[in-house]
mmCIF file of C-alpha atoms in Angstrom:
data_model
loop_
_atom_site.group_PDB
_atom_site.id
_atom_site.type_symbol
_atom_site.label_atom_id
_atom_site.label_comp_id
_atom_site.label_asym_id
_atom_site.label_seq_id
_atom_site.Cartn_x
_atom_site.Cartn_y
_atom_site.Cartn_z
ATOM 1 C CA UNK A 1 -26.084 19.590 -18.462
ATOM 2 C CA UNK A 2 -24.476 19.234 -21.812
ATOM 3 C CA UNK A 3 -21.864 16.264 -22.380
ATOM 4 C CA UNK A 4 -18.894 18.321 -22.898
ATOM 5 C CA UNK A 5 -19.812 20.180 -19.392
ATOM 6 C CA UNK A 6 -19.740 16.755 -17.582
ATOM 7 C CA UNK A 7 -16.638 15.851 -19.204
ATOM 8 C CA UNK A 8 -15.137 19.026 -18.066
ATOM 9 C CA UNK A 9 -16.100 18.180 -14.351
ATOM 10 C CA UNK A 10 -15.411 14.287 -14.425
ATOM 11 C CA UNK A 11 -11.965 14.735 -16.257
ATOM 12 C CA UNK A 12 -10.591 16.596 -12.601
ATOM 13 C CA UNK A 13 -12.588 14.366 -10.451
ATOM 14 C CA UNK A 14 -10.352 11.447 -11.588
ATOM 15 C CA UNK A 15 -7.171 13.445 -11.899
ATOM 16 C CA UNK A 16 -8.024 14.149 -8.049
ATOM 17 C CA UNK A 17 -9.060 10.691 -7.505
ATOM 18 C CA UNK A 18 -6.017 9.614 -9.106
ATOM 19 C CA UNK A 19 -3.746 11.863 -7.137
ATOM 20 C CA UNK A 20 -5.029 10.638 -3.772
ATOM 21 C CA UNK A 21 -4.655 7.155 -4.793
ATOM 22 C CA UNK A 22 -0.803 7.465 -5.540
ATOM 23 C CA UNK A 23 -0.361 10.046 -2.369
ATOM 24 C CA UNK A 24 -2.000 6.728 -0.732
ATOM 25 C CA UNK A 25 0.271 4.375 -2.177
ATOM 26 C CA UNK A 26 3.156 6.242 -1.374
ATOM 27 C CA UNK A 27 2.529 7.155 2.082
ATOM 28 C CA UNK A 28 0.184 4.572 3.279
ATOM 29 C CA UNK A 29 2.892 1.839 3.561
ATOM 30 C CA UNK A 30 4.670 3.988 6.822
ATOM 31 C CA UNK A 31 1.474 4.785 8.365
ATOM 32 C CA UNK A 32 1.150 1.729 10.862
ATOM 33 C CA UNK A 33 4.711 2.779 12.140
ATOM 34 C CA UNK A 34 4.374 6.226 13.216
ATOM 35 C CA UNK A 35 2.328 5.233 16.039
ATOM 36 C CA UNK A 36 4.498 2.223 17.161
ATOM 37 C CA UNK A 37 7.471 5.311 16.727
ATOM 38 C CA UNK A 38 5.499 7.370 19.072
ATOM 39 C CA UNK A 39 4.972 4.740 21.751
ATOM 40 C CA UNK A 40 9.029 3.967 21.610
ATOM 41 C CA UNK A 41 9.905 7.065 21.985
ATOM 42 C CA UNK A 42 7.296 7.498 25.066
ATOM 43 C CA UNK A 43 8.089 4.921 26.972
ATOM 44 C CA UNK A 44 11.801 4.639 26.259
ATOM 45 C CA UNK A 45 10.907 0.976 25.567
ATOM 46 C CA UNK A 46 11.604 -0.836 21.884
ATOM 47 C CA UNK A 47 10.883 -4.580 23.281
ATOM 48 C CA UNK A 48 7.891 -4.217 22.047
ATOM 49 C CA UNK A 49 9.108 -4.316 18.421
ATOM 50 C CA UNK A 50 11.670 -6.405 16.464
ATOM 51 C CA UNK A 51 14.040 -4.792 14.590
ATOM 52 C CA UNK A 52 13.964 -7.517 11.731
ATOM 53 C CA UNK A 53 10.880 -6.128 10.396
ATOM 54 C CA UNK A 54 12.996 -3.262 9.505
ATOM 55 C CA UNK A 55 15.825 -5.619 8.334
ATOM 56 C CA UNK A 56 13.423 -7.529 5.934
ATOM 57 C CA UNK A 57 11.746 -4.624 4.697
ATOM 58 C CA UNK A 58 15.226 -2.422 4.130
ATOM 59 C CA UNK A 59 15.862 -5.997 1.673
ATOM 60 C CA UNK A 60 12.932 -6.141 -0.375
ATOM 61 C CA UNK A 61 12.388 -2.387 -0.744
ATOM 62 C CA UNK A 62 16.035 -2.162 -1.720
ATOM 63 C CA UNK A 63 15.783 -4.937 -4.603
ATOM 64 C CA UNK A 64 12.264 -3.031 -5.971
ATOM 65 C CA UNK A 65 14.358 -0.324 -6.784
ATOM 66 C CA UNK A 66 17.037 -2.620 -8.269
ATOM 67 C CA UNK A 67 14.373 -4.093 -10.051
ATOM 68 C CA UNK A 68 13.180 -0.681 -11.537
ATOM 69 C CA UNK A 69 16.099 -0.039 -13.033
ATOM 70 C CA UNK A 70 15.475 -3.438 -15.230
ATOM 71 C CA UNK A 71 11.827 -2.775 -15.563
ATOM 72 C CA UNK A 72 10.478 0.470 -14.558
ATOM 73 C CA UNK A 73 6.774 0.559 -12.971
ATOM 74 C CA UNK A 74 4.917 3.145 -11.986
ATOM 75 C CA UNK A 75 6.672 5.896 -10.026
ATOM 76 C CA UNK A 76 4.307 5.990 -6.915
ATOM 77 C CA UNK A 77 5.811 2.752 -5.951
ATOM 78 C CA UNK A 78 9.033 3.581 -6.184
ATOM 79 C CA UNK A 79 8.674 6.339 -3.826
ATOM 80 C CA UNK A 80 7.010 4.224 -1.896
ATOM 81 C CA UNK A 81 10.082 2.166 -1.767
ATOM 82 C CA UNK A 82 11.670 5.195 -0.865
ATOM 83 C CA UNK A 83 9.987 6.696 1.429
ATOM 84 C CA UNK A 84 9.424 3.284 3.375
ATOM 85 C CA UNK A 85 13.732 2.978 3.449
ATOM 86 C CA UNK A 86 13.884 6.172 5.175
ATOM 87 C CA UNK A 87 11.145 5.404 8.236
ATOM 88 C CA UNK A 88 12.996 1.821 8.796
ATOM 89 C CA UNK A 89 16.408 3.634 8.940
ATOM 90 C CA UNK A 90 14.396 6.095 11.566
ATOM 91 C CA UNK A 91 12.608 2.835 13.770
ATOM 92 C CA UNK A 92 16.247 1.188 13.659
ATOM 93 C CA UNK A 93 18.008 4.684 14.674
ATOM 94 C CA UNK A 94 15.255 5.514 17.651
ATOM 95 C CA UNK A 95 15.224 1.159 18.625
ATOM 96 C CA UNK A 96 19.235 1.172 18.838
ATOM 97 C CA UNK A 97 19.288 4.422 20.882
ATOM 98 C CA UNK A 98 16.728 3.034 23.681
ATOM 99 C CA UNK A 99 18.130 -0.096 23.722
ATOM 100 C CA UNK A 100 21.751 0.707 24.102
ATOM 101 C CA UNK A 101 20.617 2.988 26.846
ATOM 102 C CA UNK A 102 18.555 0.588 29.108
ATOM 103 C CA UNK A 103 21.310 -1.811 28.805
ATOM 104 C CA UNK A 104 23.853 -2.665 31.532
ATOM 105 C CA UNK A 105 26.461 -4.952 29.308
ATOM 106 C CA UNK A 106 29.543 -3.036 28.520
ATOM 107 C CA UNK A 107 30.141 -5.057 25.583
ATOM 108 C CA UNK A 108 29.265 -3.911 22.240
ATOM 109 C CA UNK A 109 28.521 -5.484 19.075
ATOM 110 C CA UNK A 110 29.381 -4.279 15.784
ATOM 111 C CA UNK A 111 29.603 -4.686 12.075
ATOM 112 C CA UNK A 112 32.536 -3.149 11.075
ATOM 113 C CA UNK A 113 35.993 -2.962 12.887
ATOM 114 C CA UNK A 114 35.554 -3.339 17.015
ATOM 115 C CA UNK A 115 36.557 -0.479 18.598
ATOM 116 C CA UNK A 116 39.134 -0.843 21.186
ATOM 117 C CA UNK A 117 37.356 1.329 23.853
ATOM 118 C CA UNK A 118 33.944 -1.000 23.384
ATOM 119 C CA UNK A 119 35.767 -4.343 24.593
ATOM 120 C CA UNK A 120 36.077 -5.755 27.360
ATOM 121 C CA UNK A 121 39.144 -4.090 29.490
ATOM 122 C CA UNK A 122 40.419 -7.894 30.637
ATOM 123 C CA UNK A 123 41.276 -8.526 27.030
ATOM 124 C CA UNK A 124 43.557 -7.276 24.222
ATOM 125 C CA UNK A 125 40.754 -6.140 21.404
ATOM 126 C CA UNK A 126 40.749 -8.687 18.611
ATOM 127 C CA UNK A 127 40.800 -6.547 15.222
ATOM 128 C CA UNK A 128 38.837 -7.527 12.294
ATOM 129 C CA UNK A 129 37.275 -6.154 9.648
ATOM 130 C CA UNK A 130 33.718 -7.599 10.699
ATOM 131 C CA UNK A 131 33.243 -8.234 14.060
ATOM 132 C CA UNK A 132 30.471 -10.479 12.919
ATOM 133 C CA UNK A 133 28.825 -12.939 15.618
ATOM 134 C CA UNK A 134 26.180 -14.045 13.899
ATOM 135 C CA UNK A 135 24.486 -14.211 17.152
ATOM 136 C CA UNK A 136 24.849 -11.155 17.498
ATOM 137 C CA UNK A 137 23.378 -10.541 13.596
ATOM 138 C CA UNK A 138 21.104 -7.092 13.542
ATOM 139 C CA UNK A 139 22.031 -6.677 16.715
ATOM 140 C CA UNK A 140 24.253 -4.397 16.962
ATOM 141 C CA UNK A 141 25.175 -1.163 19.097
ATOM 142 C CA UNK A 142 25.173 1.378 16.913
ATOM 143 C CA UNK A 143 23.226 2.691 14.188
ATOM 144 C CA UNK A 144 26.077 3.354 11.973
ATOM 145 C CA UNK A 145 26.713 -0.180 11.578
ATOM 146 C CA UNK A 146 23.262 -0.663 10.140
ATOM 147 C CA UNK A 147 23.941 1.968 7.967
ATOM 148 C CA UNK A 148 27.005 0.101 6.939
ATOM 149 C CA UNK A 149 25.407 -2.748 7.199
ATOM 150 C CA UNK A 150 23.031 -1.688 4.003
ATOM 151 C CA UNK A 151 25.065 0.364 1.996
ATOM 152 C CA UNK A 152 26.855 -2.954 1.511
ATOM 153 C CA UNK A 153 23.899 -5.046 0.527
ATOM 154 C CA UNK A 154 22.837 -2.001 -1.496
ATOM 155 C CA UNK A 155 26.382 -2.105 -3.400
ATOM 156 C CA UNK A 156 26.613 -6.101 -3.996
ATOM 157 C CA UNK A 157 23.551 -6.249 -5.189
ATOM 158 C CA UNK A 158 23.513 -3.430 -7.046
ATOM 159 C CA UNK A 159 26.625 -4.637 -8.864
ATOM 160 C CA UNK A 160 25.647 -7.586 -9.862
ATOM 161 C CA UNK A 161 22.345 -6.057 -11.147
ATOM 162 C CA UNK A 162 24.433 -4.079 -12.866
ATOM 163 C CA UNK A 163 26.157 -6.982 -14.409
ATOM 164 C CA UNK A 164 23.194 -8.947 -15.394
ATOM 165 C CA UNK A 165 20.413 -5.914 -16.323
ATOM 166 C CA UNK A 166 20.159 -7.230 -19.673
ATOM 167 C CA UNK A 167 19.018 -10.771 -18.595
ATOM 168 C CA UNK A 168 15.465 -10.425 -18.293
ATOM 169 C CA UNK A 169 14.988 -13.781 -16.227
ATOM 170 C CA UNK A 170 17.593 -11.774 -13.740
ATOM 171 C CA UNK A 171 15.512 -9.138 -13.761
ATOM 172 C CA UNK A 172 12.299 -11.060 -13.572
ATOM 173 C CA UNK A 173 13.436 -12.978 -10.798
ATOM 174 C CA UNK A 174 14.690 -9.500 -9.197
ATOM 175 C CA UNK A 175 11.292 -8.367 -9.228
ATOM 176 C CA UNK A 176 9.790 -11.507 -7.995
ATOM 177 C CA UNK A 177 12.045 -11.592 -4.897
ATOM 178 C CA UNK A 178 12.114 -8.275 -4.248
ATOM 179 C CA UNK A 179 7.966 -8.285 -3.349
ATOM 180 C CA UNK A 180 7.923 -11.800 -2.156
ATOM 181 C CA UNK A 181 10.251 -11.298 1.029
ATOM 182 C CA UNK A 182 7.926 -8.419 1.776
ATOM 183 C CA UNK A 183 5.196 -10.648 0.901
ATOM 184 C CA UNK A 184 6.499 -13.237 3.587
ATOM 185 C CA UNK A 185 6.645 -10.170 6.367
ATOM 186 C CA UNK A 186 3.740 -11.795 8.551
ATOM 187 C CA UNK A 187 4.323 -15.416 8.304
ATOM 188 C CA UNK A 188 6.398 -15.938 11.459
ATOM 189 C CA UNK A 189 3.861 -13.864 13.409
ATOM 190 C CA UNK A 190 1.502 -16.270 11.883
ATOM 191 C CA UNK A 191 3.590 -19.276 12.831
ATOM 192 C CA UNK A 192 4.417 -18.153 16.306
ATOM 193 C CA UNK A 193 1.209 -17.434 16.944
ATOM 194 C CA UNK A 194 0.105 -21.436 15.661
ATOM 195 C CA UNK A 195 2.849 -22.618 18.171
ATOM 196 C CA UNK A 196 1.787 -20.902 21.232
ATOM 197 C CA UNK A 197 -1.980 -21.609 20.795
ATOM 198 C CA UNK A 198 -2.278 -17.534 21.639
ATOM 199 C CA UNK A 199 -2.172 -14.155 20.158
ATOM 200 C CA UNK A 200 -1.814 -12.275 23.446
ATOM 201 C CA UNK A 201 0.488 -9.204 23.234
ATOM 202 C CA UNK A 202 -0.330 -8.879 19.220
ATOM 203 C CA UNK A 203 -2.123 -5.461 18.163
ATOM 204 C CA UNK A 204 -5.421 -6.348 16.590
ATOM 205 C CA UNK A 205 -5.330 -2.412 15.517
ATOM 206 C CA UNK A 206 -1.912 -3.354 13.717
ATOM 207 C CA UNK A 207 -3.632 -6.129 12.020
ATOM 208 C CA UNK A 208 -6.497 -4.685 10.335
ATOM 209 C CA UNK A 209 -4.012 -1.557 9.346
ATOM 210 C CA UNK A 210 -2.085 -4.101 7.695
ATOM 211 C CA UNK A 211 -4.733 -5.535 5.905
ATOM 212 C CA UNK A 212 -6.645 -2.911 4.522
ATOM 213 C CA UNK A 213 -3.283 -1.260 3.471
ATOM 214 C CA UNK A 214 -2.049 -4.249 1.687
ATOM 215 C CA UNK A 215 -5.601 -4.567 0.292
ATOM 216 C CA UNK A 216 -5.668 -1.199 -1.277
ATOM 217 C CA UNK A 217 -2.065 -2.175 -2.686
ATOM 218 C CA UNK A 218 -3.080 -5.128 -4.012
ATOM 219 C CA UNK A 219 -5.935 -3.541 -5.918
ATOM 220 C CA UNK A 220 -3.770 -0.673 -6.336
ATOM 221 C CA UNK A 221 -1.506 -2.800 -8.242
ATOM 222 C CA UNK A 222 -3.883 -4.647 -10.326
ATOM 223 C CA UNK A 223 -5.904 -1.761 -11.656
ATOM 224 C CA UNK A 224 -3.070 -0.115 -12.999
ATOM 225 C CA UNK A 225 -1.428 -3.371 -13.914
ATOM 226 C CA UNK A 226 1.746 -3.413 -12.223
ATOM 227 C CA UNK A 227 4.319 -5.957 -12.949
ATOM 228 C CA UNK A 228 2.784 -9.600 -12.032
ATOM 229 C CA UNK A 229 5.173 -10.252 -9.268
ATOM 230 C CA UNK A 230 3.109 -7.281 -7.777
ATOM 231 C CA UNK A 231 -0.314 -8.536 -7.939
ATOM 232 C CA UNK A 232 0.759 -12.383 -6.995
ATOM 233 C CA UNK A 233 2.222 -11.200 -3.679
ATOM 234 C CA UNK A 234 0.026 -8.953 -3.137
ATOM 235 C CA UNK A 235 -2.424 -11.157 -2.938
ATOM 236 C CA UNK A 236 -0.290 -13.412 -0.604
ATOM 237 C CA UNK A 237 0.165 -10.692 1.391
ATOM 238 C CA UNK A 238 -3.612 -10.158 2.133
ATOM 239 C CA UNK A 239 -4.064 -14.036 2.932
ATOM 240 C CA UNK A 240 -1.252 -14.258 5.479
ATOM 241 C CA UNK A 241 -3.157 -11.143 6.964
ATOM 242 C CA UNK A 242 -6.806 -12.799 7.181
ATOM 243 C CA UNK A 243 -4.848 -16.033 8.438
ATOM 244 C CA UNK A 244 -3.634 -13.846 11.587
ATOM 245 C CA UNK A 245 -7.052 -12.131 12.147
ATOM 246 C CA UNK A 246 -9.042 -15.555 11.829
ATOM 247 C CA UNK A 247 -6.468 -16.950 14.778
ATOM 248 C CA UNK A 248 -7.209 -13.782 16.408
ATOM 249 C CA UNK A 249 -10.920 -15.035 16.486
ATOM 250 C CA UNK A 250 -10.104 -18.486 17.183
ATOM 251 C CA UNK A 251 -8.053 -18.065 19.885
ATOM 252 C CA UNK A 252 -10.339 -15.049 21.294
ATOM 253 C CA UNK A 253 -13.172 -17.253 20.985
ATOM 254 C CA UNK A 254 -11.881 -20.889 21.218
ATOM 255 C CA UNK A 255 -8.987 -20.322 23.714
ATOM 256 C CA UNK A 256 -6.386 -23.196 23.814
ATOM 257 C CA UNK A 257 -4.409 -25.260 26.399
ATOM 258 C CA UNK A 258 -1.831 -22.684 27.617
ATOM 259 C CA UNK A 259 1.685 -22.982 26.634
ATOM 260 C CA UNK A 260 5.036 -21.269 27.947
ATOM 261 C CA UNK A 261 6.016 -18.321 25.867
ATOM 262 C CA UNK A 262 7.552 -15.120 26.001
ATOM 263 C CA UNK A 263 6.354 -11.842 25.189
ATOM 264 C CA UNK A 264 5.400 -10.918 21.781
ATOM 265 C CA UNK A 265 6.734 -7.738 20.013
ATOM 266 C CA UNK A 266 3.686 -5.623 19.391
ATOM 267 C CA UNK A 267 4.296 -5.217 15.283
ATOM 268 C CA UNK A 268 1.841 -8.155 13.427
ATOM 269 C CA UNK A 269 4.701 -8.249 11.351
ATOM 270 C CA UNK A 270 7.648 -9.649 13.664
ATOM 271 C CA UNK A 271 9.986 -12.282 12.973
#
């Protein structure tokens, strides 16, 4: 075969091969989630998963974008960012609907202005514009108030990176941020599972989805040399992940003194 004729088949073979990695990139990130979705919506149960995996991904996905705007990476992962907004707005909307409807309380929690139908009939409503218990925090009845909830950290914080766009240590620092709090995701899996000597109730299918994902991203990111706050976390990322599945193998293996502890969420990644 002549040179130009193996050019002329290569040249498509890594346009495909470059295709599938970004389709990857873009969609891989959800993939762990839609069955988790499927099992909520089975069983009418979201104990199972904590909504502040949604909460800290909605934050850092949010600032990538913001970050974009300052310094603008490849486009795959910004739709990534995207796309993985969208399916956390989804878990939160199907986890707030199955909660609210297995529970018994008739008080509600909510972020903006109480509603004088959701309080308590024994009282006069108190009227504020937040009622914000920060016990309470992300835990709210409704998923308009997460909505809410994000369209105002979405409009501080785009403001001010409106303000300070021309700063590149802003924007630097944006970036860094913005892919360390997702980098941090698993750590207090990791650290609950260190305190109860245990990783019963964890999904060791979760776990290695999570890793290989984040290890395709990470690789992802350094062949087509993302920003560096990409590859750095990245790499975090995958370490936090082998931590978990190395104390899955300890504790399978080398179980330890039982301690008290409740049940924990399904989702590797729960805080």
């Amino acid at each position: 075969m002549e040179p130009g004729g193996l050019e002329w088949l290569l040249v498509p073979m890594q346009q495909l091969v470059s295709w599938g990695a970004a389709g990857a990139m873009v969609f891989g990130g959800v993939v762990p989630y839609i069955p988790q979705y499927r099992d909520i919506r089975r069983s009418q149960n979201a104990e199972g998963f904590s909504t502040y995996v949604c909460l800290v991904l909605l934050v850092a996905n949010i600032l990538r974008i913001l970050f974009w705007f300052g310094r603008r990476f490849e486009s795959p992962l910004l739709w990534q960012s995207i796309i993985m907004i969208i399916t956390m707005l989804m878990m939160l909307k199907l986890c707030t609907e199955v909660r609210v409807s297995n529970e018994l309380n008739i008080k509600r929690r909510s972020f903006a202005a109480a509603d004088s139908k959701d309080e308590e009939i024994k009282a006069p409503p108190k009227r504020s514009y937040l009622d914000f218990d920060l016990n309470y925090f992300w835990h709210w009845s409704k998923f308009t108030d997460y909505v809410q909830c994000v369209l105002t950290f979405t409009g501080v914080t785009g403001y001010i990176t409106y303000l300070w766009l021309d700063s590149s240590l802003f924007v630097e620092t944006l970036g860094f941020l913005a892919v360390f709090t997702e980098a941090m995701l698993g750590v207090p899996q990791l650290y609950r599972n260190y305190q109860n000597r245990s990783t019963e109730g964890m999904s060791i299918k979760m776990v290695l989805m999570w890793t290989s994902g984040d290890t395709f991203k990470t690789v992802y990111f350094i062949l087509n040399q993302a920003p560096f706050q990409f590859s750095i976390c990245g790499l975090l990322q995958v370490f936090v992940d082998i931590a978990i599945l190395l104390q899955v193998y300890l504790y399978s293996y080398y179980p330890q003194k039982p301690v008290s502890h409740t049940a924990h969420p399904a989702s590797t990644k729960a805080l």
